[in-house]
Coordinates of C-alpha atoms in Angstrom, one line a residue:
M1 CA -18.3 -5.2 -9.5
Y2 CA -20.8 -8.0 -9.7
L3 CA -24.2 -8.5 -11.3
L4 CA -26.1 -11.7 -11.0
Q5 CA -27.0 -12.2 -14.6
K6 CA -25.8 -14.4 -17.4
S7 CA -25.1 -11.4 -19.7
L8 CA -22.5 -9.4 -17.9
F9 CA -21.8 -5.8 -18.8
S10 CA -18.3 -5.0 -19.8
F11 CA -16.7 -2.7 -17.2
E12 CA -16.5 0.1 -19.7
S13 CA -20.2 -0.2 -20.6
W14 CA -21.0 -0.2 -16.8
L15 CA -19.2 3.1 -16.4
E16 CA -21.3 4.7 -19.2
I17 CA -24.6 3.9 -17.4
E18 CA -26.1 6.9 -15.5
S19 CA -25.1 6.8 -11.9
S20 CA -28.6 6.4 -10.4
K21 CA -29.4 3.6 -12.8
R22 CA -26.1 1.9 -12.1
L23 CA -26.7 1.9 -8.4
E24 CA -30.2 0.5 -9.0
L25 CA -28.8 -2.4 -10.9
F26 CA -26.1 -2.9 -8.4
F27 CA -28.4 -3.0 -5.4
S28 CA -31.0 -5.2 -7.1
A29 CA -28.4 -8.0 -7.3
L30 CA -27.5 -7.8 -3.6
D31 CA -29.4 -9.2 -0.6
L32 CA -27.5 -7.7 2.3
Q33 CA -30.0 -8.4 5.1
L34 CA -28.3 -11.5 6.5
Y35 CA -25.0 -9.6 6.6
A36 CA -26.5 -6.5 8.1
V37 CA -27.9 -8.6 11.0
K38 CA -24.4 -9.5 12.0
L39 CA -23.7 -5.8 12.5
E40 CA -26.6 -5.3 14.9
S41 CA -25.6 -4.5 18.5
S42 CA -26.4 -7.2 21.0
S43 CA -26.8 -4.6 23.8
P44 CA -30.5 -3.6 24.6
Q45 CA -29.3 -0.2 25.8
G46 CA -27.9 2.8 24.0
S47 CA -29.2 5.3 21.5
K48 CA -31.8 4.6 18.8
P49 CA -30.7 1.8 16.4
I50 CA -29.3 2.9 13.1
N51 CA -30.0 1.3 9.8
R52 CA -26.9 -0.8 9.4
E53 CA -28.0 -2.4 6.1
A54 CA -28.3 1.1 4.6
I55 CA -24.8 2.0 5.8
L56 CA -23.5 -1.3 4.4
R57 CA -25.1 -0.3 1.0
A58 CA -23.5 3.1 1.2
L59 CA -20.1 1.7 1.9
L60 CA -20.4 -0.7 -1.0
A61 CA -21.6 2.1 -3.3
A62 CA -18.9 4.5 -2.4
P63 CA -16.1 3.1 -4.6
L64 CA -18.5 3.0 -7.6
E65 CA -19.1 6.7 -7.1
G66 CA -15.5 7.6 -6.6
I67 CA -15.9 8.2 -2.9
S68 CA -12.9 7.3 -0.8
T69 CA -13.5 9.0 2.6
F70 CA -16.2 8.9 5.2
T71 CA -16.5 12.7 5.1
R72 CA -17.3 12.7 1.4
L73 CA -19.7 9.8 1.8
H74 CA -21.5 11.7 4.5
E75 CA -21.7 14.8 2.4
R76 CA -23.1 12.8 -0.6
L77 CA -25.8 11.3 1.6
V78 CA -26.7 14.7 3.0
N79 CA -26.8 16.5 -0.4
D80 CA -28.1 13.8 -2.7
L81 CA -31.5 12.6 -1.7
Q82 CA -31.7 10.0 -4.5
F83 CA -28.5 8.5 -3.5
R84 CA -29.6 8.4 0.1
Y85 CA -32.9 6.8 -0.8
Q86 CA -31.2 4.2 -3.0
C87 CA -28.9 3.2 -0.2
G88 CA -32.0 2.6 2.0
F89 CA -32.0 5.6 4.3
R90 CA -35.3 7.3 5.2
L91 CA -35.5 10.8 3.9
D92 CA -37.2 12.1 7.0
K93 CA -34.4 11.0 9.2
R94 CA -30.9 12.5 9.7
V95 CA -28.0 10.9 7.9
P96 CA -25.6 8.9 10.1
S97 CA -22.7 11.0 11.3
I98 CA -19.1 10.5 10.0
S99 CA -18.2 8.8 13.2
T100 CA -21.1 6.4 12.9
L101 CA -20.0 5.5 9.4
S102 CA -16.5 4.9 10.6
R103 CA -17.7 2.9 13.6
V104 CA -19.8 0.5 11.5
F105 CA -16.9 0.2 9.1
A106 CA -14.6 -0.8 12.0
T107 CA -17.2 -3.4 13.0
I108 CA -17.3 -4.8 9.5
T109 CA -13.5 -5.1 9.7
E110 CA -13.5 -6.7 13.1
K111 CA -16.0 -9.4 12.0
G112 CA -14.4 -10.0 8.6
L113 CA -17.8 -9.4 7.0
A114 CA -16.4 -7.9 3.8
K115 CA -14.4 -11.0 3.0
T116 CA -17.4 -13.3 3.8
L117 CA -19.7 -11.3 1.5
F118 CA -17.2 -11.3 -1.3
V119 CA -16.7 -15.1 -1.1
D120 CA -20.5 -15.6 -1.2
L121 CA -20.8 -13.4 -4.2
V122 CA -18.0 -15.1 -6.1
S123 CA -19.6 -18.4 -5.4
Q124 CA -22.9 -17.1 -6.8
C125 CA -21.1 -15.8 -9.9
R126 CA -19.6 -19.3 -10.4
E127 CA -22.9 -21.0 -10.1
A128 CA -24.5 -18.5 -12.5
G129 CA -21.8 -19.2 -15.1
I130 CA -20.5 -15.6 -15.0
I131 CA -17.1 -16.8 -13.7
G132 CA -15.5 -19.8 -15.4
G133 CA -12.9 -20.5 -12.7
T134 CA -10.7 -22.9 -14.7
H135 CA -8.2 -20.3 -16.0
L136 CA -6.7 -18.0 -13.4
A137 CA -4.2 -15.1 -13.6
I138 CA -2.2 -13.9 -10.6
D139 CA -0.3 -10.6 -10.2
S140 CA 0.2 -7.8 -7.7
T141 CA 0.0 -4.0 -7.8
A142 CA 1.3 -1.3 -5.6
I143 CA -1.0 1.1 -3.6
S144 CA 0.0 4.0 -1.4
A145 CA -0.8 4.1 2.3
Y146 CA -2.8 6.7 4.2
E147 CA -0.3 6.5 7.0
R148 CA 2.7 8.4 8.3
K149 CA 5.9 7.2 6.7
Q150 CA 8.3 5.3 8.9
P151 CA 11.8 3.8 8.7
K152 CA 11.7 0.3 7.2
L153 CA 12.7 -1.5 10.3
R154 CA 10.0 0.2 12.4
S155 CA 7.4 -0.5 9.8
Q156 CA 8.2 -4.2 9.8
E157 CA 7.5 -4.3 13.5
T158 CA 3.9 -3.1 12.9
G159 CA 3.0 -5.5 10.1
N160 CA 1.3 -2.6 8.3
A161 CA 2.5 -0.3 5.5
N162 CA 6.1 -0.6 4.5
W163 CA 8.6 0.5 1.8
G164 CA 8.5 -1.3 -1.5
A165 CA 10.5 -1.1 -4.7
K166 CA 10.0 -2.3 -8.3
Y167 CA 11.4 -1.6 -11.7
D168 CA 9.3 0.1 -14.5
T169 CA 9.4 -0.9 -18.1
F170 CA 12.5 1.3 -18.7
G171 CA 14.5 -0.4 -15.9
N172 CA 14.1 2.5 -13.5
Q173 CA 13.6 1.6 -9.8
L174 CA 10.5 3.0 -8.2
T175 CA 9.8 3.1 -4.5
W176 CA 6.6 3.7 -2.5
F177 CA 5.4 3.5 1.1
G178 CA 2.2 1.4 1.3
Y179 CA 0.9 -2.0 0.4
K180 CA 0.5 -4.5 -2.4
I181 CA -2.7 -6.0 -3.6
H182 CA -2.2 -9.6 -4.7
L183 CA -5.1 -10.7 -7.0
A184 CA -6.2 -14.0 -8.5
V185 CA -8.5 -13.2 -11.4
D186 CA -10.7 -15.4 -13.6
T187 CA -9.4 -14.7 -17.1
A188 CA -12.7 -15.3 -18.8
S189 CA -14.7 -12.7 -16.9
E190 CA -11.7 -10.6 -15.7
L191 CA -13.3 -10.7 -12.2
P192 CA -11.2 -11.1 -9.1
V193 CA -11.8 -14.3 -7.2
S194 CA -9.2 -14.1 -4.4
L195 CA -7.2 -11.3 -2.8
E196 CA -4.4 -10.8 -0.3
V197 CA -3.1 -7.5 1.0
T198 CA 0.5 -7.3 2.2
P199 CA 3.0 -4.6 3.2
A200 CA 4.8 -3.3 0.1
H201 CA 8.1 -5.1 0.8
V202 CA 6.6 -8.7 0.5
Y203 CA 7.9 -10.5 -2.5
D204 CA 5.2 -11.4 -5.1
G205 CA 6.3 -15.0 -5.5
E206 CA 5.5 -15.7 -1.8
I207 CA 1.8 -15.0 -2.2
A208 CA 0.9 -17.2 -5.2
I209 CA 0.5 -20.3 -3.0
P210 CA -1.9 -18.6 -0.5
L211 CA -4.1 -17.4 -3.4
M212 CA -4.2 -20.9 -5.0
K213 CA -4.9 -22.4 -1.6
D214 CA -7.8 -20.0 -1.0
I215 CA -9.4 -20.8 -4.3
A216 CA -8.9 -24.6 -4.2
E217 CA -9.6 -25.2 -0.5
N218 CA -11.9 -22.4 0.7
L219 CA -13.9 -21.9 -2.6
G220 CA -13.5 -25.6 -3.5
W221 CA -12.7 -24.9 -7.1
K222 CA -10.7 -27.1 -9.5
F223 CA -8.7 -24.9 -11.9
K224 CA -6.7 -26.1 -14.8
F225 CA -4.2 -23.3 -15.6
V226 CA -2.8 -20.4 -13.6
M227 CA -0.8 -17.7 -15.4
M228 CA 1.9 -15.5 -13.7
D229 CA 4.7 -13.3 -14.8
A230 CA 8.4 -13.9 -14.2
G231 CA 8.2 -12.5 -10.7
Y232 CA 6.6 -15.9 -9.7
D233 CA 9.2 -18.0 -11.4
Q234 CA 10.0 -20.3 -8.4
V235 CA 9.9 -24.1 -8.3
K236 CA 7.5 -24.1 -5.3
N237 CA 4.8 -22.2 -7.3
Y238 CA 5.0 -24.7 -10.2
Q239 CA 4.8 -27.6 -7.7
A240 CA 1.9 -26.0 -5.8
A241 CA -0.1 -25.7 -9.0
R242 CA 0.6 -29.4 -9.7
D243 CA -0.5 -30.3 -6.2
Y244 CA -3.9 -28.8 -7.1
R245 CA -3.8 -30.7 -10.4
A246 CA -3.2 -27.6 -12.4
Q247 CA -0.5 -26.3 -14.7
A248 CA 1.4 -23.1 -13.9
I249 CA 2.2 -21.0 -17.0
I250 CA 5.0 -18.7 -15.8
A251 CA 7.5 -16.7 -17.8
L252 CA 11.2 -17.5 -16.9
N253 CA 13.0 -14.9 -14.9
K254 CA 15.9 -14.1 -17.1
R255 CA 17.7 -12.1 -14.5
R256 CA 18.1 -15.1 -12.3
E257 CA 18.5 -17.6 -15.1
T258 CA 21.4 -20.0 -15.0
E259 CA 22.7 -22.3 -17.7
P260 CA 20.2 -25.0 -18.4
P261 CA 21.3 -28.7 -17.9
S262 CA 23.4 -30.2 -20.7
G263 CA 21.4 -31.3 -23.7
M264 CA 18.5 -28.8 -23.1
S265 CA 17.6 -25.3 -24.2
S266 CA 16.7 -22.7 -21.6
N267 CA 12.9 -23.3 -22.2
G268 CA 13.2 -27.0 -21.5
T269 CA 13.4 -28.3 -25.1
P270 CA 15.8 -31.3 -25.4
R271 CA 18.6 -31.1 -28.0
C272 CA 19.7 -33.9 -30.3
S273 CA 23.2 -35.2 -30.5
M274 CA 24.0 -32.6 -33.1
G275 CA 22.9 -29.8 -30.8
F276 CA 19.6 -28.9 -32.5
D277 CA 16.4 -28.2 -30.6
M278 CA 14.0 -31.1 -31.0
V279 CA 10.4 -30.5 -32.0
Y280 CA 7.6 -30.8 -29.4
W281 CA 5.1 -33.4 -30.6
G282 CA 2.4 -33.4 -27.9
A283 CA 2.0 -34.8 -24.5
D284 CA 0.3 -37.7 -22.8
G285 CA -0.4 -36.5 -19.3
D286 CA 3.0 -35.7 -17.7
R287 CA 5.0 -37.3 -20.5
L288 CA 6.2 -34.9 -23.2
K289 CA 7.2 -36.2 -26.6
F290 CA 9.9 -34.6 -28.8
R291 CA 11.0 -35.6 -32.3
C292 CA 14.0 -35.2 -34.6
P293 CA 14.0 -31.7 -36.2
H294 CA 15.6 -32.9 -39.4
V295 CA 12.9 -35.5 -40.1
L296 CA 10.3 -32.7 -39.6
G297 CA 12.0 -30.3 -41.9
K298 CA 13.0 -27.8 -39.2
V299 CA 16.7 -28.0 -39.7
D300 CA 19.1 -29.4 -42.3
C301 CA 21.3 -31.8 -40.3
P302 CA 24.5 -32.7 -42.1
L303 CA 24.3 -36.3 -40.9
G304 CA 20.5 -36.6 -41.5
T305 CA 18.9 -39.2 -39.3
A306 CA 21.9 -41.6 -39.4
A307 CA 23.6 -40.1 -36.3
C308 CA 20.8 -40.8 -33.9
S309 CA 18.2 -43.2 -35.4
D310 CA 17.8 -46.1 -37.8
S311 CA 14.1 -45.3 -38.3
N312 CA 12.6 -43.0 -40.9
Y313 CA 10.5 -41.6 -38.0
G314 CA 13.6 -40.2 -36.5
M315 CA 14.8 -40.1 -32.9
V316 CA 12.1 -39.7 -30.3
L317 CA 12.7 -38.4 -26.7
K318 CA 10.2 -38.4 -23.9
R319 CA 10.5 -36.4 -20.8
N320 CA 8.4 -36.4 -17.7
I321 CA 7.3 -33.1 -16.2
T322 CA 8.3 -34.3 -12.8
E323 CA 11.9 -34.3 -13.9
D324 CA 11.9 -30.4 -14.0
V325 CA 8.6 -28.9 -13.1
R326 CA 10.0 -25.4 -13.8
R327 CA 11.0 -26.0 -17.4
Y328 CA 8.6 -28.7 -18.5
S329 CA 4.9 -28.1 -18.8
N330 CA 1.9 -29.3 -20.6
P331 CA 1.5 -27.6 -23.0
H332 CA 5.3 -27.2 -23.6
R333 CA 6.8 -23.9 -22.8
N334 CA 6.8 -21.3 -25.7
T335 CA 4.6 -23.3 -28.0
R336 CA 1.6 -21.6 -29.5
R337 CA -0.8 -23.0 -27.0
W338 CA 1.5 -22.1 -24.1
T339 CA 1.7 -18.5 -25.4
E340 CA -2.0 -18.2 -25.8
L341 CA -2.5 -19.2 -22.2
Y342 CA 0.2 -16.9 -21.0
N343 CA -1.4 -14.0 -22.8
E344 CA -4.5 -14.5 -20.7
R345 CA -2.5 -13.1 -17.9
T346 CA -3.3 -9.6 -19.1
A347 CA -6.7 -10.1 -17.5
V348 CA -5.3 -9.5 -14.0
E349 CA -3.4 -6.4 -15.3
R350 CA -6.7 -4.9 -16.6
C351 CA -8.4 -5.8 -13.3
N352 CA -5.7 -4.1 -11.3
S353 CA -6.0 -1.0 -13.5
R354 CA -9.7 -0.8 -13.0
L355 CA -9.4 -1.1 -9.2
K356 CA -6.9 1.8 -9.1
V357 CA -8.2 4.1 -11.8
H358 CA -11.9 3.8 -11.5
L359 CA -12.6 2.2 -8.0
T360 CA -10.4 4.2 -5.6
A361 CA -8.1 1.3 -4.6
N362 CA -5.1 3.7 -4.5
D363 CA -6.9 6.2 -2.4
A364 CA -7.9 4.2 0.7
H365 CA -8.3 6.8 3.5
V366 CA -7.9 4.2 6.3
S367 CA -4.8 3.1 8.2
G368 CA -3.8 -0.5 9.1
I369 CA -3.6 -3.5 6.9
E370 CA -6.9 -5.0 8.2
K371 CA -8.9 -1.9 7.3
V372 CA -7.2 -1.5 4.0
T373 CA -8.1 -5.1 3.2
T374 CA -11.8 -4.4 4.1
V375 CA -11.8 -1.4 1.7
L376 CA -10.3 -3.6 -1.1
N377 CA -12.8 -6.3 -0.5
F378 CA -15.6 -3.8 -0.9
I379 CA -14.0 -2.4 -4.1
R380 CA -13.8 -5.9 -5.6
Y381 CA -17.6 -6.2 -5.9

């Protein structure tokens, strides 16, 4: 959902607005004429031209109205004159058939128009100050497929829906046949800024880099922090964020955790000669500073400072993030600032929930990954 105005409705407030007024606000923020032109047929022959801009409006409005099929959209246009008028159809003309709606949708998919429109709208939101763009959160969510289930090996050959598995909060394994939505969300506005759709079996950690690349290279944004859960805990994701001059804030994956290097705790905090965790004391760029915990009153060392330093300031250690990009970060892992940033990751969880609960993301009645992607690009508005 997107409104080109500085004061953005919360999603919950948006849902409380009467449907007709909601659509009026929605369409007033969109200029679809340039996109509709790309849908016009180049052939001078054929039947009378149809209003493709109105169909594009109807397809965009459908998720807002809980409409997930072309049949239901056609019925709504036939029975609801106000809805038909707001979409831009003439009331004295017949509503486009189900096959016409489907055919225009296929053309939108073929030309990648939904993605183009979404990128343009995201850029406008950034220019208007609605999207901050410096703090991002990345996560995935499962969606079911409107396709016949197939064995896993056969599904992999098609590149479309496949079998996926994940664990719930109680440790139970859940399986589904379908896809995954991989989202990058602006944590300030909780609006999606990049999306990838993959078959359900694709591992989450493999898609973080394409999302960051899309934002940095295609949108041309400079982001500072990108938050992800433990499923993305791979060195390449930390390094990719650094390549874009950003810091990845990712929870450690305890299931794959090995013993940390000698003289270091699992979260990357150096330990003094007596085995105590040292105290993080700030950073200068990539250089992290740690001080003696005894001097700072964090522990009562039996040897005081004598074992490691002659100075009343206590022993100081400095570590460069490049030594271990997974454990070292600025801010340092598990500090208050790091935790505050990591908690922003819930923005993408709420966004995923809205897409599935309120905007029909889990009820896409089209088959094939390209058409599913088009549906989800429409839903993201």
